[in-house]
Amino acid sequence: MIDQTSARSPRRIQPTSLFTDHYELTMLQASLKSGAAHRRSVFEVFTRRLSSGRRYGVVAGTGRLLEGLADFRFGPEDLDFLAQHHVVDEATLEYLADYRFTGDIYGYAEGETFFPHSPILQVESTFAEACILETYLLSVLNYDSAVASAASRMTSVAQGRPCVEMGARRINEEAAVAAARAAVIAGFASTSNLEAGIRYGVPTVGTAAHSFTLLHDSEREAFQAQVDALGADTTLLVDTYDVEQGVRTAVEVAGPRLRNVRLDSGDLVEQAHWVRQMLDELGNTETGIMVTSDLDEYAIAHLQSAPVNSYGVGTRLVTGSGAPTASMVYKLVSRQGDDGQWVDVAKAAAGKGSTGGRKVAARRLDDRRRAVAELVGVNEQPPVDSNDRPLLQPLVLDGVVQEGWTGPEAVTRAAQRHRASLAELPQAVRKLQPGEAAIPTLFNGR
Amino acid sequence: MIDQTSARSPRRIQPTSLFTDHYELTMLQASLKSGAAHRRSVFEVFTRRLSSGRRYGVVAGTGRLLEGLADFRFGPEDLDFLAQHHVVDEATLEYLADYRFTGDIYGYAEGETFFPHSPILQVESTFAEACILETYLLSVLNYDSAVASAASRMTSVAQGRPCVEMGARRINEEAAVAAARAAVIAGFASTSNLEAGIRYGVPTVGTAAHSFTLLHDSEREAFQAQVDALGADTTLLVDTYDVEQGVRTAVEVAGPRLRNVRLDSGDLVEQAHWVRQMLDELGNTETGIMVTSDLDEYAIAHLQSAPVNSYGVGTRLVTGSGAPTASMVYKLVSRQGDDGQWVDVAKAAAGKGSTGGRKVAARRLDDRRRAVAELVGVNEQPPVDSNDRPLLQPLVLDGVVQEGWTGPEAVTRAAQRHRASLAELPQAVRKLQPGEAAIPTLFNGR
């Protein structure tokens, strides 16, 4: 599915080190001064709840953040800016000039499903090294996981009918590339986004816009131009004027080998039925029907009864179908004292409390390999038996990104992993209505 | 407000030409083959409705898209990718190798308010040149305008209390930079995002996280470390353990010149009242109260009665407060035929119709310079009188980006323009509840 030969991975983007909140650097300065900056620390990424009553979330962005970690360096231009604006003092600038992450990162594999309090990422290093990664790590995980979590519901409902990601125009241009990647991890077949193609090897596809038909003197001339250029193995957009006439003209121009007609407005269920009948009567039994137009998981569920062959999904996908962020947070859960002893820590405040201590996580599977619980041990292995599947993978060890987690290869692996992880979950996760997490999260077996 | 001397503008980012949907290039190929690619064409960006019952929208992203237009070129790497993946044929690759935009772009000034069917951007060029900009232009405008539209409601409700953008961690890392820029255009005072600082000269500020307090052996030691490093002119986060004790310790450590305490959990209205009283009793009458914690325009409205000095806004800002995209579309509205005559065009389909013809727009102002209508003329000047304000500005002429629309300077100007544009609108726009657009859009005076 993913083209691993010709994609450039990672395509060079700019340094990532200033995708950082001001306070991370001032905290660095203050902790360098107090000496606490060098205390070993464990930060964890987790979410307190799933968005919008969803049954599960999908981890995405891991590969991207590991690719960006190599560029998380402070160059002369960055340091000049920080100095000129008095963001931090001289000692801190010196620290940043030499900065590179030398610690360990464990985390859920990309594509894995997650639940409330799943320890999705765990960063162990000095406070100084780990503290300044907060914003960057969360930006990547929060958006990519929001899209993947929405995408998984869509592909799940589509039950094998291909879904095509087409949302680039509705979200920030760089977010759009990340969205295409996340969508493919969660089961989308392809994307319209060319940058996602070049950067991650994701297959790209296209149809045609109304403007193309309107540019020509008639719909027939437009279809003829498209077929002349691209062959009959193309998708003709038939709703610029009159759908019935559009279908007739499309078949006349492209013949029986026309790949698809696309419907983009009106009552798609009703149209799909009579367009299918019409295509069959005209002899185009192999021509598919692609539908687009503000689709989401609910619209797809409604369209499953209609003779539709593929779905193009845009706005609702790239905006997380009502949940444009996954609400993940990055919290210090344990740190050493001056005596080298680890101290578990957590904020006490109302409604935002968390559990101190380093987590260990496993998915509990029953004898039929169905997931029944998310086991989270605090400073200890959760009570696992032979079926249980450990969830925290070594992603970075001593600052070195481990093999297999980056590049186009990681996208392929993440998509496979997502299918496997989803297959373990109870069938109830396919329900679209709001509800509880598919499986409970148990701390130390409780 | 905006630092124009030290910001690098635009900071180098990668080429923008593949932030493009596959179909734009295949339409290019087909129209090059049919010859229609060279027809002069007018595309317009507009929105059919405002998001979520809002009273107005705010244009943002214009400066960014003009900065990116210079990088909208197809380099060898891009062309290799398109060739290897058979996206387009040889003739199209040759066209793309020489591509640069040579046409005209008119548009609403950045920061301007808009309404349904306002012609926010108008691109005139050959079909070929204009067609392939679709996704890039829409990505930039849709996200940036979504954030600015939400931000304007927040700053409007805050009535002069400074709002600080802090949402980077909840949205894609590049989107976050755009969001910070858009927020400042719509009245935010500053951002936590350092990349927005270096790229656009936006002022950056920071406080401290709970992790900083938890890293130290006591809250007092943490506050002391922060004050030692940053002075008393800092913001201490007082809700890690017990707010009352936190405030007391903050004042003891920092003294009367402590700038702010920050509250990030619990009932913020109630806390703000007693924390204010406590600060005053302790002699810290000049110390401000900053609140954060899932704020949006509704939460800010609720907090206006409390003695709060500034708001830190995150998630809800960068996700458009429920409307993460501005739903703008890019439609061909007119094009020449082979005889050189202009033909107005529009899709006929149900629910997605638009008005063909090139638009001219003005804001109708009454004698007190209050906006009363959005006047849109189709292929003609709308009936304007002396008070009316023309809205379409020349942004690009013959491919040349006009002065003043890019860089940090453009952010300053856009923020000024936004204040002026908002001041013209009826007071009713400050209402938060859903309703009609603040002023009607009249086509050719009707």
Short mmCIF file of C-alpha atoms in Angstrom, two decimals, chain A residues 3 5-8 11-31 33-37 39-41 43 49 64 76-78 80-82 84-85 87 89 127 131 134-136 138-140 142-144 165-178 191-199 201-202 204-218 221-222 225-226 228-230 239-242 262 264-266 292-294 315 319 324-332 335-338 345-350 352, chain B residues 3 5-8 11-31 33-37 39-41 43 49 64 76-78 80-82 84-85 87 89 127 131 134-136 138-140 142-144 165-178 191-199 201-202 204-218 221-222 225-226 228-230 239-242 262 264-266 292-294 315 319 324-332 335-338 345-350 352:
data_model
loop_
_atom_site.label_atom_id
_atom_site.label_comp_id
_atom_site.label_asym_id
_atom_site.label_seq_id
_atom_site.Cartn_x
_atom_site.Cartn_y
_atom_site.Cartn_z
CA ASP A 3 5.36 3.11 -1.60
CA THR A 5 11.05 3.12 -2.53
CA SER A 6 10.48 6.56 -3.89
CA ALA A 7 9.16 8.46 -0.93
CA ARG A 8 11.69 10.71 0.72
CA ARG A 11 11.31 15.12 3.73
CA ARG A 12 13.32 17.95 5.18
CA ILE A 13 11.27 20.34 7.23
CA GLN A 14 12.47 23.15 9.41
CA PRO A 15 13.92 22.72 12.90
CA THR A 16 11.28 21.79 15.42
CA SER A 17 12.87 23.26 18.54
CA LEU A 18 10.79 26.44 18.67
CA PHE A 19 7.50 24.58 18.43
CA THR A 20 7.83 25.15 22.12
CA ASP A 21 6.06 27.23 24.71
CA HIS A 22 7.98 30.13 26.20
CA TYR A 23 7.53 28.77 29.73
CA GLU A 24 9.40 25.58 28.95
CA LEU A 25 12.57 27.58 28.43
CA THR A 26 12.04 29.81 31.44
CA MET A 27 11.41 26.73 33.59
CA LEU A 28 14.62 25.34 32.16
CA GLN A 29 16.45 28.51 33.18
CA ALA A 30 15.02 28.48 36.69
CA SER A 31 15.76 24.79 37.20
CA LYS A 33 19.77 27.84 38.43
CA SER A 34 18.26 25.82 41.28
CA GLY A 35 20.11 22.71 40.13
CA ALA A 36 16.93 20.66 39.86
CA ALA A 37 17.20 20.63 36.07
CA ARG A 39 17.19 15.45 38.33
CA ARG A 40 16.13 12.35 36.43
CA SER A 41 12.44 12.65 35.61
CA PHE A 43 6.97 12.45 32.08
CA ARG A 49 -11.13 10.76 28.99
CA ARG A 64 6.34 12.03 12.95
CA PRO A 76 22.32 30.12 15.81
CA GLU A 77 19.20 31.79 14.46
CA ASP A 78 17.10 30.32 17.26
CA ASP A 80 19.89 34.82 18.59
CA PHE A 81 16.16 35.19 18.79
CA LEU A 82 16.03 33.90 22.37
CA GLN A 84 17.56 39.33 21.70
CA HIS A 85 14.13 38.88 23.22
CA VAL A 87 13.59 34.84 26.77
CA ASP A 89 19.78 33.99 30.18
CA PHE A 127 14.02 17.32 33.79
CA CYS A 131 10.62 19.46 29.99
CA GLU A 134 6.28 19.06 26.06
CA THR A 135 4.62 21.24 23.46
CA TYR A 136 6.15 19.55 20.45
CA LEU A 138 1.70 17.03 22.48
CA SER A 139 1.08 19.00 19.28
CA VAL A 140 1.99 16.02 17.15
CA ASN A 142 -2.93 15.41 19.90
CA TYR A 143 -3.75 16.32 16.33
CA ASP A 144 -2.66 13.12 14.63
CA GLU A 165 -8.90 11.37 2.49
CA MET A 166 -9.76 14.68 0.79
CA GLY A 167 -9.74 17.24 3.58
CA ALA A 168 -6.58 19.23 2.95
CA ARG A 169 -8.42 22.39 1.98
CA ARG A 170 -10.24 22.60 5.29
CA ILE A 171 -7.30 22.61 7.68
CA ASN A 172 -3.86 24.19 7.99
CA GLU A 173 -1.64 23.06 5.11
CA GLU A 174 0.88 21.19 7.28
CA ALA A 175 -1.83 19.72 9.49
CA ALA A 176 -3.38 18.40 6.29
CA VAL A 177 -0.29 16.31 5.53
CA ALA A 178 -0.32 14.88 9.04
CA THR A 191 -5.42 10.64 -0.04
CA SER A 192 -5.76 13.55 -2.42
CA ASN A 193 -2.78 15.22 -0.72
CA LEU A 194 0.36 15.18 -2.87
CA GLU A 195 2.67 16.31 -0.06
CA ALA A 196 1.58 13.27 1.95
CA GLY A 197 2.50 11.21 -1.10
CA ILE A 198 6.00 12.57 -1.43
CA ARG A 199 6.70 12.65 2.28
CA GLY A 201 4.61 7.30 0.37
CA VAL A 202 0.86 7.40 0.91
CA THR A 204 -2.61 9.68 -3.91
CA VAL A 205 -5.71 9.82 -6.10
CA GLY A 206 -7.84 12.48 -7.73
CA THR A 207 -11.10 13.05 -9.52
CA ALA A 208 -12.14 16.41 -11.01
CA ALA A 209 -13.79 19.58 -9.72
CA HIS A 210 -16.86 21.42 -10.92
CA SER A 211 -14.57 24.16 -12.14
CA PHE A 212 -13.17 21.77 -14.74
CA THR A 213 -16.60 21.16 -16.21
CA LEU A 214 -17.50 24.84 -16.03
CA LEU A 215 -14.27 25.80 -17.77
CA HIS A 216 -15.30 23.92 -20.89
CA ASP A 217 -18.11 24.92 -23.22
CA SER A 218 -20.15 21.87 -22.30
CA GLU A 221 -16.37 18.60 -23.85
CA ALA A 222 -15.09 18.54 -20.28
CA ALA A 225 -10.98 16.33 -22.30
CA GLN A 226 -10.59 14.34 -19.10
CA ASP A 228 -8.56 12.03 -23.64
CA ALA A 229 -5.95 12.98 -21.06
CA LEU A 230 -6.42 10.32 -18.40
CA ASP A 239 -23.48 16.67 -10.76
CA THR A 240 -22.45 20.04 -12.18
CA TYR A 241 -25.71 20.43 -14.11
CA ASP A 242 -28.14 17.51 -14.15
CA ARG A 262 -18.70 10.95 -8.44
CA ASP A 264 -21.15 15.48 -4.55
CA SER A 265 -24.53 16.97 -3.67
CA GLY A 266 -28.17 16.24 -3.00
CA THR A 292 -18.38 12.96 -1.39
CA SER A 293 -20.00 15.95 0.36
CA ASP A 294 -19.47 16.54 4.06
CA THR A 315 -13.82 18.39 6.47
CA THR A 319 -11.27 18.23 12.10
CA PRO A 324 -10.20 18.15 16.74
CA THR A 325 -7.79 17.39 19.56
CA ALA A 326 -7.26 14.22 21.55
CA SER A 327 -6.88 16.13 24.86
CA MET A 328 -3.61 14.45 25.73
CA VAL A 329 -1.51 15.96 28.50
CA TYR A 330 2.17 15.60 29.45
CA LYS A 331 2.72 15.25 33.16
CA LEU A 332 5.70 14.76 35.43
CA ARG A 335 11.57 12.41 39.62
CA GLN A 336 14.68 11.83 41.64
CA GLY A 337 15.64 13.84 44.67
CA ASP A 338 19.15 14.99 45.46
CA VAL A 345 4.53 13.23 42.08
CA ALA A 346 1.08 14.41 40.99
CA LYS A 347 -0.91 17.61 41.08
CA ALA A 348 -3.57 17.57 43.79
CA ALA A 349 -5.95 20.08 42.27
CA ALA A 350 -9.64 19.41 41.77
CA LYS A 352 -7.20 17.67 37.09
CA ASP B 3 8.58 43.37 16.89
CA THR B 5 13.23 44.41 13.61
CA SER B 6 14.36 41.05 14.76
CA ALA B 7 11.72 38.74 13.36
CA ARG B 8 12.78 36.87 10.27
CA ARG B 11 11.23 32.23 8.08
CA ARG B 12 12.16 29.72 5.46
CA ILE B 13 9.74 26.88 5.20
CA GLN B 14 9.56 24.21 2.55
CA PRO B 15 8.08 24.67 -0.91
CA THR B 16 4.31 24.92 -0.82
CA SER B 17 3.52 23.53 -4.25
CA LEU B 18 2.57 20.01 -3.14
CA PHE B 19 0.09 21.27 -0.54
CA THR B 20 -2.12 20.48 -3.47
CA ASP B 21 -4.77 17.93 -4.28
CA HIS B 22 -3.93 15.33 -6.88
CA TYR B 23 -6.93 16.34 -8.99
CA GLU B 24 -5.68 19.86 -9.51
CA LEU B 25 -2.74 18.51 -11.46
CA THR B 26 -4.78 15.99 -13.43
CA MET B 27 -7.28 18.75 -14.30
CA LEU B 28 -4.30 20.78 -15.40
CA GLN B 29 -3.15 17.95 -17.62
CA ALA B 30 -6.59 17.47 -19.15
CA SER B 31 -7.09 21.17 -19.76
CA LYS B 33 -4.59 18.81 -23.66
CA SER B 34 -7.99 20.32 -24.50
CA GLY B 35 -6.46 23.79 -24.74
CA ALA B 36 -8.88 25.22 -22.18
CA ALA B 37 -6.06 25.59 -19.63
CA ARG B 39 -8.57 30.51 -20.85
CA ARG B 40 -8.54 33.50 -18.51
CA SER B 41 -10.50 32.58 -15.41
CA PHE B 43 -11.92 32.03 -9.08
CA ARG B 49 -22.71 30.66 5.81
CA ARG B 64 0.81 33.75 5.10
CA PRO B 76 13.28 18.71 -9.34
CA GLU B 77 12.32 16.61 -6.34
CA ASP B 78 8.64 17.47 -6.79
CA ASP B 80 10.50 13.47 -10.01
CA PHE B 81 7.82 12.41 -7.59
CA LEU B 82 5.02 13.38 -9.98
CA GLN B 84 7.57 8.40 -10.95
CA HIS B 85 4.03 8.11 -9.65
CA VAL B 87 0.44 11.70 -11.52
CA ASP B 89 2.26 13.39 -18.20
CA PHE B 127 -7.28 28.43 -15.55
CA CYS B 131 -6.64 25.99 -10.63
CA GLU B 134 -7.02 25.89 -4.78
CA THR B 135 -5.99 23.64 -1.92
CA TYR B 136 -3.15 25.79 -0.69
CA LEU B 138 -8.11 27.31 1.12
CA SER B 139 -5.97 25.49 3.69
CA VAL B 140 -4.40 28.74 4.81
CA ASN B 142 -9.86 28.23 6.29
CA TYR B 143 -7.80 27.47 9.36
CA ASP B 144 -6.43 30.91 10.07
CA GLU B 165 -2.70 32.42 23.22
CA MET B 166 -1.52 29.14 24.78
CA GLY B 167 -2.99 26.43 22.57
CA ALA B 168 0.03 25.07 20.71
CA ARG B 169 0.00 21.72 22.44
CA ARG B 170 -3.53 20.93 21.31
CA ILE B 171 -3.14 21.28 17.55
CA ASN B 172 -0.65 20.35 14.83
CA GLU B 173 2.67 22.07 15.44
CA GLU B 174 2.60 24.20 12.29
CA ALA B 175 -1.09 24.98 12.68
CA ALA B 176 -0.20 26.24 16.16
CA VAL B 177 2.11 28.89 14.72
CA ALA B 178 -0.59 30.04 12.33
CA THR B 191 1.35 33.96 22.67
CA SER B 192 3.29 31.22 24.39
CA ASN B 193 4.50 29.98 20.99
CA LEU B 194 8.17 30.76 20.36
CA GLU B 195 8.05 29.86 16.68
CA ALA B 196 5.34 32.50 16.21
CA GLY B 197 7.73 34.90 17.92
CA ILE B 198 10.65 34.23 15.63
CA ARG B 199 8.58 34.01 12.48
CA GLY B 201 7.47 39.03 15.71
CA VAL B 202 4.49 38.20 17.90
CA THR B 204 5.82 35.70 23.58
CA VAL B 205 5.19 35.15 27.28
CA GLY B 206 5.30 32.29 29.74
CA THR B 207 4.38 31.24 33.24
CA ALA B 208 5.30 27.88 34.78
CA ALA B 209 3.83 24.38 34.75
CA HIS B 210 2.86 22.11 37.60
CA SER B 211 5.82 19.93 36.70
CA PHE B 212 8.15 22.73 37.77
CA THR B 213 6.66 22.82 41.23
CA LEU B 214 6.58 19.03 41.46
CA LEU B 215 10.21 18.80 40.40
CA HIS B 216 11.30 20.68 43.51
CA ASP B 217 11.15 19.36 47.05
CA SER B 218 8.53 21.93 48.03
CA GLU B 221 11.65 25.93 46.76
CA ALA B 222 10.07 25.96 43.31
CA ALA B 225 13.94 29.03 42.09
CA GLN B 226 11.64 30.81 39.68
CA ASP B 228 15.77 33.77 41.66
CA ALA B 229 15.99 33.14 37.96
CA LEU B 230 13.32 35.46 36.58
CA ASP B 239 -2.72 25.56 42.44
CA THR B 240 -0.42 22.55 42.49
CA TYR B 241 -1.29 21.70 46.10
CA ASP B 242 -3.49 24.14 48.03
CA ARG B 262 -2.04 31.86 37.89
CA ASP B 264 -5.61 26.69 36.47
CA SER B 265 -8.34 24.55 38.07
CA GLY B 266 -11.45 24.57 40.18
CA THR B 292 -6.33 29.42 32.45
CA SER B 293 -8.14 26.05 32.11
CA ASP B 294 -10.22 25.31 29.04
CA THR B 315 -7.61 24.35 23.25
CA THR B 319 -9.76 24.54 17.47
CA PRO B 324 -12.26 24.45 13.40
CA THR B 325 -12.64 25.43 9.76
CA ALA B 326 -14.22 28.50 8.19
CA SER B 327 -15.91 26.45 5.43
CA MET B 328 -14.52 28.62 2.66
CA VAL B 329 -14.72 27.31 -0.91
CA TYR B 330 -12.87 28.26 -4.09
CA LYS B 331 -15.13 28.45 -7.11
CA LEU B 332 -14.71 29.30 -10.77
CA ARG B 335 -13.91 32.37 -17.68
CA GLN B 336 -13.27 33.36 -21.23
CA GLY B 337 -14.34 31.34 -24.23
CA ASP B 338 -12.21 30.80 -27.31
CA VAL B 345 -20.39 30.10 -14.62
CA ALA B 346 -21.84 28.40 -11.54
CA LYS B 347 -22.71 24.90 -10.47
CA ALA B 348 -26.44 24.26 -10.58
CA ALA B 349 -26.59 21.48 -8.02
CA ALA B 350 -28.92 21.50 -5.05
CA LYS B 352 -24.33 23.98 -3.26
#
